[in-house]
Amino acid sequence: MLTLGSLAFAAPWVLGALAALPALWWLLRVTPPTPRRLRFPAVRLLLTLRQDDESPARTPLWLLALRIFLASLVILALAKPILNPGQPLTGSGPIVIAIDDGWAAARNWPERQGQLAALIDHAERATRAVVLITTAPTIGQKAANILGPIDASSMREHALGLMPKPWPIDRRAVLGDLSQLRLAESAEVWWLSDGLDDGAAREFSAQLSRLGAVTMIEDAAERRARLMLPPVAEAKGLVARAMRATPEAAETIEIRGVAEDGRILLREPLRFQAGEATASITLNLPAEVRNQLVRIEIEGEASAGAVVLSDERWRRRLVGLAALEASERDLPLIGELYYLERALSPFSETRSGTLATLLAQPLSLLVLPDAGTLSDGETQKLNTWIQSGGVLVRFAGPHLAQGGDALIPVALRQGGRALGGAMSWGEAARLAPFAATSPFAGLSIPGDIEVQRQVLAQPSADLDAKTWARLQDGTPLVTGERRGKGWLVLFHVTANPEWSTLAISGLFVEMLQRLVGLSSGTTQDGSIASLPPIEVLDGFGQLQTPAAGIRPIPTQDFPQTKIGPETPPGLYGTATSRRALNLSSSVSTLPLLPPLPDGIVRRNFGARGEVELMPWLLMAALVLALADLLISLALRGLLPRPWNRLPRSDAGGPGASPSPAQKGPEDRSARAGRAALFLALCLSMTSMPQQSRAQSDSDPTMALRAANQMRLAYVRTGVPEVDRISRAGLQGLRRVLHERTAVELGDAVEVDPASDELAFYPLLYWPITRATSPLTPDTASKVYAYTRNGGVILFDTQDQQTSGMGVSGGNAAEVRSVHRLLGRLSLGPLVPAPPDHVLGRSFYLMSDYPGRWAGGTVWLEAVNENGTEEAVSSVIVGSNDWAGAWAADDQGRPLFPVVPGGEKQREYAYRFGVNLMMYVLTGNYKADQVHLRFILERLGQ
């Protein structure tokens, strides 16, 4: 490879052909043009002809220069020029590429893929073998992969399928295999690093240096990965936290909370102060909204570390504190409600009141201290509430010591039991370790908890199974039983320090937290010994179906589980009892790389990528060759030249136009110059970017292209990002339609309803933004004419996050925004798409129409009030951001994640696009299928 600054030639030997250009100049100069055939007039006209001999002997100089330039372009193209080739490869040994493919590399994975592809291209041009080393372990093996040496073309197939892993890298695991790697020649080593230290970075770099010269490429400081930490549930709200690796400069990021159906429930800025590695923000959310959160993520950062999945541990459940006597409500340091409220408030929302008031609210758990006696009506209401799924927690006291009622899990003895006094049975008792089948299993018991008095349970056959906590002498302290869908739990002591010190211990808070979790089905009872994987995160932070090799996690080991190939981050358990395992449970710090051995060259990703100029030069040579052909035809008089025609009179008369033989060299040169100028203007117009052409009603080129080939159009909003997504989405839908149907579409077109003709386009995608203003009367009339003449408009508000945030009726907000936009149109009423609408079966059978988001209602213009299916709705309104789901790059890779369903939901979004296009093009002929059963019945008659 020959390198000249920022330009390199992969086949420099071809440049030797430039020496033949002088010979080509000589050959072109001495070769005369092809003789022209002239039609001689009558003999009498020969008297008026000039006698000068005018046979040109040489090609014009400017045409010679054009042809020499064309030949030079071809020679330069065959030399394979490369712009910005990067650091040139040296030597002839293999190329070793080590890549950190753990979670920290996912944020800038496209840059790593581009660098990896460029290195493999270098190796292929130089016919050098490639060795690929990945540092993240894979499922089924402890060490990372070392592949090669193999040829570059075979390595490319493997490298294209490489994806980041959702767990940390382990460079130490690969050191053993790396030390045994033997190469015949000194290699050129490239290390694509994530910039973080795993404790073995220095030893890893030393082993790479043994193979040859090492160049390490890492992310710039502002591009390094960030980590979302698990939120902290506090009384004032949910505290979201994040960590970064480079704390030097101040920085602000956006975090958002997402519901299970993909709705965005919150979006808040999180600011890192200069010099601080962590930042936090308190999210003051209503309990109803907070309990819908399933993930908190860093917006715009696709990484498993940028996502925190939530479960019941971070949800704020509504807990009722019932007081049967008014005097029990406000007794500081004495009343039982005083201690219960302070133990429950850090992780739940407590509400106090009477039983009737509390049972009218959507409680998760109801706490009933020992105060007064329950009436028959209250007992019946409580029993019905428990049977429906509620959890009732009762505490013993003087009233229950006199005898139990119907709302207790076990039969009680009268009188109770006193410990530690002069008339007691012995010393104060202490708690025994919790059994593995208890909901309190795994909690550590402080040694200073003492029980002075308790209510004893009557011995029974099922007493042991109902005992959740016991004293060291074996007597029950907490009992519980399942009733219907709910639970009934009894503490055999009071909720204040009168009978025990449990109420003033941290264990009391943890036990109540487990019971609150039990109310939503997440606290494990003894029936679940291990938690199987439900959904796991991939390297980009999207939930996927668990792959083979991912093992269940024992329930007691779940808090100490380390993230790895067999236990990736995700959701574990069952559909009714889920636990979230996050990457941040294993990654607590983000240390930067230590000083590396001397001789290692370090640089950052993001340098200008190399560009192969060969196709561009060949394209320019082809254009010049066509220009040369046209110029040659023009010089020979084989092309019409309307600009050079003169008025004709009778042949031979004084006003007759001169014959070709009478036109001198100056006339021919002028014509050739004008032809060349005209051709240059045409070429410059054809080479203009598509975006710079005015797409107005008066543009015949655009009208001709739109009339000759069917295209989809999108409305220009003026927001560059929205317009880019709209174009990419329609281009992605075009590709899917081409693959699955017989529909052939051209490139998507950007239109302005105020100035462009809309009649050429069967479907108009109209994204609604906050900057969208109502239509003017003239524009509204054009749009109305478009819809009445068969055009269909898909309005997409792209604001699925508004659903559930105080907007009643689902997606009524976007309907109102569209009505404001089209206020001057006489549209029919917008109604939700019925389940049996033809849009759901025009190609695929569908019952829902998701996009990048899911769950939004699709609204249609009502056109069949009379019960017929003769018309097609010309207006479709939704908020699922279909363009975002369809959008893909030039290689067909999706540009944006789809939540919550992932790639399965994207497939349904594609199917909706196909159905929509079939509905637009074919109308409602599929509606006849509704009557298929009746038609078959009539045929059977």
Coordinates of N, CA and C in Angstrom, one line a residue, residues 218-388:
E218 N -9.7 3.3 22.2 CA -10.7 3.3 23.3 C -11.6 4.5 23.1
D219 N -12.7 4.5 23.9 CA -13.7 5.6 23.8 C -13.1 6.8 24.4
A220 N -13.5 8.0 23.8 CA -13.2 9.2 24.4 C -13.8 9.4 25.8
A221 N -13.3 10.3 26.6 CA -13.8 10.4 28.0 C -15.3 10.6 28.0
E222 N -15.9 11.4 27.1 CA -17.3 11.7 27.2 C -18.1 10.6 26.6
R223 N -17.5 9.6 26.0 CA -18.2 8.5 25.3 C -18.2 7.2 26.1
R224 N -17.6 7.2 27.2 CA -17.5 6.0 28.0 C -18.8 5.6 28.6
A225 N -19.0 4.3 28.9 CA -20.3 3.8 29.3 C -20.6 4.4 30.7
R226 N -21.9 4.5 30.9 CA -22.5 4.8 32.2 C -23.3 3.7 32.8
L227 N -23.5 3.7 34.1 CA -24.2 2.6 34.8 C -25.3 3.1 35.6
M228 N -26.5 2.6 35.4 CA -27.6 2.9 36.3 C -27.6 2.0 37.5
L229 N -27.7 2.6 38.6 CA -27.7 1.8 39.9 C -29.1 1.6 40.3
P230 N -29.3 0.5 41.1 CA -30.7 0.3 41.6 C -31.3 1.4 42.4
P231 N -32.5 1.8 42.2 CA -33.1 2.9 42.9 C -33.2 2.5 44.4
V232 N -33.3 3.6 45.2 CA -33.5 3.5 46.6 C -34.8 4.0 47.0
A233 N -35.6 3.1 47.7 CA -36.9 3.5 48.1 C -36.8 4.2 49.5
E234 N -37.2 5.5 49.5 CA -37.2 6.3 50.7 C -38.6 6.9 50.9
A235 N -38.8 7.4 52.1 CA -40.1 7.9 52.4 C -40.5 9.1 51.6
K236 N -39.5 9.9 51.1 CA -39.9 11.1 50.3 C -40.0 10.8 48.8
G237 N -39.6 9.5 48.4 CA -39.8 9.2 47.0 C -38.8 8.1 46.6
L238 N -38.7 7.8 45.3 CA -37.8 6.8 44.8 C -36.6 7.6 44.3
V239 N -35.4 7.2 44.8 CA -34.2 7.9 44.4 C -33.5 7.1 43.3
A240 N -33.4 7.7 42.1 CA -32.7 7.1 41.0 C -31.3 7.5 41.0
R241 N -30.4 6.6 40.7 CA -28.9 6.9 40.8 C -28.2 6.4 39.5
A242 N -27.1 7.1 39.2 CA -26.3 6.6 38.0 C -24.9 6.9 38.3
M243 N -24.0 6.2 37.6 CA -22.6 6.3 37.9 C -21.9 6.4 36.5
R244 N -20.7 7.1 36.5 CA -19.9 7.3 35.3 C -18.5 7.1 35.6
A245 N -17.7 6.8 34.5 CA -16.3 6.5 34.7 C -15.4 7.7 34.8
T246 N -15.8 8.8 34.1 CA -14.9 10.0 34.0 C -15.6 11.1 34.7
P247 N -15.2 11.4 36.0 CA -16.0 12.5 36.7 C -15.4 13.9 36.6
E248 N -14.6 14.1 35.6 CA -13.9 15.4 35.6 C -14.9 16.6 35.3
A249 N -15.6 16.5 34.3 CA -16.5 17.6 33.8 C -17.9 17.4 34.3
A250 N -18.7 18.5 34.4 CA -20.1 18.4 34.7 C -20.8 17.9 33.5
E251 N -21.9 17.2 33.7 CA -22.7 16.5 32.6 C -24.1 16.3 33.1
T252 N -25.0 16.4 32.1 CA -26.4 16.2 32.3 C -26.9 15.1 31.4
I253 N -27.6 14.1 31.9 CA -28.2 13.1 31.1 C -29.7 13.0 31.4
E254 N -30.4 12.4 30.5 CA -31.9 12.2 30.7 C -32.2 10.8 31.1
I255 N -32.9 10.6 32.1 CA -33.4 9.3 32.5 C -34.9 9.2 32.3
R256 N -35.4 8.0 32.0 CA -36.8 7.9 31.9 C -37.3 6.6 32.5
G257 N -38.5 6.6 32.9 CA -39.2 5.4 33.5 C -40.2 4.9 32.5
V258 N -40.2 3.6 32.3 CA -41.1 2.9 31.3 C -42.0 1.9 32.0
A259 N -43.2 1.9 31.6 CA -44.2 1.0 32.1 C -44.1 -0.4 31.3
E260 N -44.8 -1.4 31.8 CA -44.7 -2.7 31.2 C -45.2 -2.7 29.7
D261 N -46.2 -1.8 29.4 CA -46.7 -1.8 28.0 C -45.9 -0.8 27.1
G262 N -44.8 -0.3 27.6 CA -44.0 0.6 26.8 C -44.2 2.1 27.0
R263 N -45.2 2.4 27.8 CA -45.5 3.9 28.0 C -44.4 4.5 28.8
I264 N -44.0 5.7 28.4 CA -43.0 6.5 29.2 C -43.7 7.2 30.3
L265 N -43.4 6.9 31.5 CA -44.1 7.4 32.7 C -43.4 8.7 33.2
L266 N -42.1 8.8 33.0 CA -41.4 10.0 33.5 C -40.2 10.2 32.6
R267 N -39.7 11.4 32.5 CA -38.4 11.8 31.9 C -37.9 13.0 32.7
E268 N -36.7 12.7 33.3 CA -36.1 13.7 34.2 C -34.7 13.9 33.9
P269 N -34.1 15.1 34.0 CA -32.7 15.3 33.9 C -31.9 14.9 35.1
L270 N -30.8 14.2 34.9 CA -29.9 13.8 36.0 C -28.6 14.5 35.8
R271 N -28.1 15.3 36.7 CA -26.9 16.1 36.5 C -25.8 15.5 37.4
F272 N -24.6 15.3 36.7 CA -23.4 15.0 37.4 C -22.6 16.3 37.6
Q273 N -22.2 16.5 38.9 CA -21.4 17.7 39.2 C -20.0 17.4 38.8
A274 N -19.2 18.4 38.5 CA -17.8 18.2 38.2 C -17.0 17.6 39.3
G275 N -16.3 16.5 39.0 CA -15.5 15.8 40.0 C -16.3 14.7 40.7
E276 N -17.6 14.5 40.4 CA -18.4 13.5 41.1 C -18.7 12.4 40.1
A277 N -18.5 11.2 40.6 CA -18.7 10.0 39.7 C -20.2 9.5 39.8
T278 N -20.9 9.9 40.8 CA -22.3 9.4 40.9 C -23.3 10.6 41.0
A279 N -24.5 10.4 40.6 CA -25.5 11.5 40.7 C -26.8 10.8 41.0
S280 N -27.7 11.5 41.6 CA -29.0 11.0 42.0 C -30.1 12.0 41.9
I281 N -31.3 11.6 41.8 CA -32.5 12.4 41.8 C -33.6 11.7 42.4
T282 N -34.4 12.5 43.2 CA -35.6 11.9 43.8 C -36.8 12.1 42.9
L283 N -37.4 11.0 42.6 CA -38.6 10.9 41.8 C -39.9 10.9 42.6
N284 N -40.5 12.1 42.7 CA -41.7 12.2 43.5 C -42.9 11.8 42.6
L285 N -43.3 10.6 42.7 CA -44.4 10.0 41.8 C -45.5 9.6 42.7
P286 N -46.7 9.7 42.2 CA -47.9 9.1 42.9 C -47.6 7.6 43.0
A287 N -48.2 7.0 44.0 CA -48.0 5.5 44.2 C -48.5 4.8 43.0
E288 N -49.6 5.2 42.4 CA -50.2 4.5 41.3 C -49.3 4.5 40.1
V289 N -48.6 5.6 39.9 CA -47.7 5.7 38.7 C -46.4 5.0 39.1
R290 N -45.9 5.2 40.3 CA -44.6 4.5 40.7 C -44.7 3.0 40.6
N291 N -45.9 2.5 40.9 CA -46.1 1.0 40.9 C -46.1 0.4 39.5
Q292 N -46.3 1.3 38.5 CA -46.3 0.8 37.1 C -44.9 0.8 36.5
L293 N -43.9 1.3 37.1 CA -42.5 1.3 36.6 C -42.0 -0.1 36.5
V294 N -41.5 -0.5 35.4 CA -40.8 -1.7 35.2 C -39.3 -1.6 34.9
R295 N -38.9 -0.4 34.4 CA -37.5 -0.2 34.1 C -37.2 1.3 34.1
I296 N -36.0 1.7 34.6 CA -35.5 3.0 34.5 C -34.2 3.0 33.7
E297 N -34.1 3.8 32.7 CA -33.0 3.8 31.8 C -32.5 5.1 31.4
I298 N -31.3 5.1 31.0 CA -30.6 6.3 30.4 C -31.1 6.5 29.0
E299 N -31.7 7.6 28.7 CA -32.3 7.8 27.4 C -31.1 8.0 26.3
G300 N -31.3 7.3 25.2 CA -30.3 7.4 24.1 C -29.1 6.6 24.3
E301 N -29.0 5.7 25.3 CA -27.8 4.9 25.5 C -28.3 3.4 25.6
A302 N -27.9 2.7 24.5 CA -28.3 1.3 24.4 C -27.3 0.4 25.0
S303 N -27.5 0.0 26.2 CA -26.6 -0.8 27.0 C -27.3 -1.5 28.1
A304 N -26.8 -2.7 28.5 CA -27.4 -3.4 29.6 C -27.1 -2.7 30.9
G305 N -26.0 -1.9 30.9 CA -25.7 -1.1 32.1 C -26.5 0.1 32.3
A306 N -27.1 0.6 31.2 CA -27.9 1.8 31.3 C -29.4 1.5 31.6
V307 N -29.7 0.3 32.1 CA -31.1 -0.1 32.4 C -31.1 -0.7 33.8
V308 N -32.1 -0.4 34.5 CA -32.4 -1.0 35.8 C -33.8 -1.5 35.8
L309 N -34.0 -2.8 35.9 CA -35.3 -3.4 36.0 C -35.8 -3.3 37.4
S310 N -37.1 -3.1 37.6 CA -37.6 -3.0 38.9 C -38.6 -4.1 39.2
D311 N -38.7 -4.4 40.4 CA -39.7 -5.4 40.9 C -40.4 -4.9 42.1
E312 N -41.1 -5.7 42.8 CA -41.9 -5.3 44.0 C -41.0 -4.6 45.1
R313 N -39.7 -4.8 45.1 CA -38.9 -4.2 46.1 C -38.9 -2.7 46.0
W314 N -39.1 -2.2 44.8 CA -39.0 -0.7 44.6 C -40.4 -0.1 44.4
R315 N -41.4 -0.9 44.5 CA -42.8 -0.4 44.3 C -43.3 0.1 45.7
R316 N -44.1 1.1 45.6 CA -44.7 1.7 46.9 C -46.1 1.2 47.0
R317 N -46.3 0.2 47.8 CA -47.7 -0.3 48.0 C -48.5 0.5 49.0
L318 N -49.8 0.5 48.8 CA -50.7 1.2 49.7 C -51.1 0.3 50.8
V319 N -50.7 0.7 52.0 CA -50.9 -0.1 53.3 C -51.9 0.7 54.2
G320 N -52.9 0.0 54.7 CA -53.9 0.6 55.6 C -53.6 0.2 57.0
L321 N -53.6 1.2 57.9 CA -53.4 1.0 59.3 C -54.8 1.3 60.0
A322 N -55.4 0.2 60.4 CA -56.8 0.3 61.0 C -56.7 0.5 62.5
A323 N -57.6 1.4 63.0 CA -57.7 1.7 64.4 C -59.1 1.5 64.8
L324 N -59.4 0.5 65.6 CA -60.7 0.2 66.1 C -61.2 1.2 67.1
E325 N -60.3 1.8 67.8 CA -60.6 2.8 68.8 C -59.9 4.1 68.5
A326 N -60.6 5.2 68.6 CA -60.0 6.5 68.2 C -58.8 6.9 69.1
S327 N -58.7 6.4 70.3 CA -57.6 6.7 71.1 C -56.3 6.1 70.7
E328 N -56.4 5.1 69.8 CA -55.2 4.4 69.4 C -54.4 5.2 68.3
R329 N -55.0 6.2 67.8 CA -54.5 6.9 66.6 C -53.3 7.7 66.9
D330 N -53.3 8.5 67.9 CA -52.2 9.5 68.2 C -51.7 9.3 69.6
L331 N -50.9 8.3 69.7 CA -50.2 8.0 71.0 C -48.7 7.8 70.8
P332 N -47.9 8.9 70.7 CA -46.5 8.8 70.5 C -45.8 7.9 71.5
L333 N -45.0 7.0 71.0 CA -44.1 6.1 71.8 C -44.9 5.0 72.6
I334 N -46.3 5.1 72.5 CA -47.1 4.1 73.2 C -48.0 3.3 72.2
G335 N -48.7 4.1 71.4 CA -49.6 3.4 70.5 C -48.9 2.5 69.5
E336 N -49.6 1.4 69.1 CA -49.1 0.5 68.1 C -49.0 1.1 66.8
L337 N -49.9 2.0 66.4 CA -49.9 2.6 65.1 C -48.7 3.5 64.9
Y338 N -48.2 4.0 66.0 CA -47.0 4.9 65.9 C -45.8 4.1 65.4
Y339 N -45.6 2.9 65.9 CA -44.4 2.1 65.5 C -44.7 1.5 64.1
L340 N -45.9 1.1 63.8 CA -46.2 0.5 62.5 C -46.0 1.6 61.4
E341 N -46.5 2.8 61.6 CA -46.3 3.8 60.6 C -44.9 4.1 60.2
R342 N -44.0 4.2 61.3 CA -42.6 4.5 61.0 C -41.9 3.3 60.4
A343 N -42.3 2.1 60.7 CA -41.7 0.9 60.1 C -42.1 0.7 58.6
L344 N -43.3 1.1 58.3 CA -43.8 0.9 56.9 C -43.6 2.0 55.9
S345 N -43.4 3.3 56.4 CA -43.4 4.4 55.6 C -42.1 4.5 54.7
P346 N -41.0 3.9 55.0 CA -39.8 4.0 54.1 C -40.1 3.3 52.7
F347 N -40.9 2.3 52.7 CA -41.1 1.5 51.4 C -42.6 1.4 51.0
S348 N -43.5 2.0 51.7 CA -44.9 1.9 51.3 C -45.6 3.2 51.7
E349 N -46.8 3.4 51.1 CA -47.6 4.6 51.4 C -48.7 4.1 52.4
T350 N -48.6 4.7 53.6 CA -49.6 4.3 54.7 C -50.7 5.3 54.7
R351 N -51.9 4.7 55.0 CA -53.1 5.5 55.3 C -53.8 5.0 56.5
S352 N -54.2 5.8 57.4 CA -54.9 5.4 58.6 C -56.4 5.8 58.5
G353 N -57.1 5.0 59.3 CA -58.6 5.3 59.3 C -59.3 4.1 59.8
T354 N -60.6 4.2 59.7 CA -61.5 3.1 60.2 C -61.5 2.0 59.1
L355 N -62.0 0.8 59.6 CA -62.0 -0.3 58.6 C -62.9 0.0 57.4
A356 N -64.0 0.6 57.6 CA -64.9 0.9 56.5 C -64.2 1.9 55.5
T357 N -63.5 2.9 56.0 CA -62.8 3.8 55.1 C -61.7 3.2 54.4
L358 N -60.9 2.3 55.0 CA -59.8 1.7 54.4 C -60.2 0.7 53.4
L359 N -61.2 -0.1 53.7 CA -61.6 -1.2 52.8 C -62.2 -0.6 51.5
A360 N -62.6 0.7 51.4 CA -63.1 1.3 50.2 C -61.9 1.7 49.3
Q361 N -60.6 1.6 49.7 CA -59.5 2.0 49.0 C -58.8 0.8 48.4
P362 N -58.0 0.9 47.3 CA -57.2 -0.2 46.7 C -56.0 -0.6 47.5
L363 N -56.2 -1.2 48.7 CA -55.1 -1.5 49.6 C -54.4 -2.8 49.1
S364 N -53.1 -2.9 49.4 CA -52.3 -4.1 49.2 C -52.3 -4.9 50.5
L365 N -52.2 -4.2 51.6 CA -52.0 -4.8 52.9 C -52.8 -4.0 53.9
L366 N -53.4 -4.7 54.9 CA -54.1 -4.0 56.0 C -53.6 -4.5 57.3
V367 N -53.2 -3.6 58.1 CA -52.6 -4.0 59.4 C -53.7 -3.6 60.5
L368 N -53.9 -4.6 61.4 CA -54.9 -4.5 62.4 C -54.3 -4.7 63.8
P369 N -53.9 -3.7 64.5 CA -53.4 -3.9 65.9 C -54.5 -4.5 66.8
D370 N -54.0 -4.9 68.0 CA -55.0 -5.4 69.0 C -55.6 -4.3 69.7
A371 N -56.8 -3.9 69.2 CA -57.5 -2.8 69.9 C -59.0 -3.1 69.7
G372 N -59.7 -3.4 70.7 CA -61.1 -3.6 70.6 C -61.5 -5.0 69.9
T373 N -62.8 -5.2 69.8 CA -63.3 -6.5 69.2 C -64.0 -6.2 67.9
L374 N -63.8 -7.1 67.0 CA -64.4 -7.0 65.6 C -65.9 -7.4 65.7
S375 N -66.7 -6.6 65.1 CA -68.1 -7.0 65.0 C -68.3 -8.0 63.9
D376 N -69.5 -8.6 63.9 CA -69.7 -9.7 62.9 C -69.7 -9.1 61.4
G377 N -70.2 -7.8 61.3 CA -70.2 -7.2 60.0 C -68.8 -6.9 59.5
E378 N -67.9 -6.4 60.5 CA -66.5 -6.1 60.1 C -65.8 -7.4 59.8
T379 N -66.1 -8.5 60.5 CA -65.4 -9.7 60.3 C -65.8 -10.3 58.9
Q380 N -67.0 -10.1 58.5 CA -67.5 -10.6 57.2 C -66.8 -9.8 56.1
K381 N -66.8 -8.5 56.3 CA -66.1 -7.6 55.2 C -64.6 -8.0 55.1
L382 N -64.0 -8.1 56.2 CA -62.5 -8.5 56.2 C -62.3 -9.8 55.5
N383 N -63.1 -10.8 55.8 CA -63.0 -12.1 55.3 C -63.2 -12.1 53.7
T384 N -64.2 -11.3 53.3 CA -64.4 -11.2 51.8 C -63.2 -10.5 51.2
W385 N -62.7 -9.5 51.8 CA -61.5 -8.8 51.3 C -60.3 -9.7 51.2
I386 N -60.1 -10.5 52.2 CA -58.9 -11.5 52.1 C -59.1 -12.5 51.0
Q387 N -60.4 -13.0 50.9 CA -60.6 -14.0 49.9 C -60.4 -13.4 48.5
S388 N -60.5 -12.1 48.3 CA -60.3 -11.5 47.0 C -58.9 -11.2 46.7

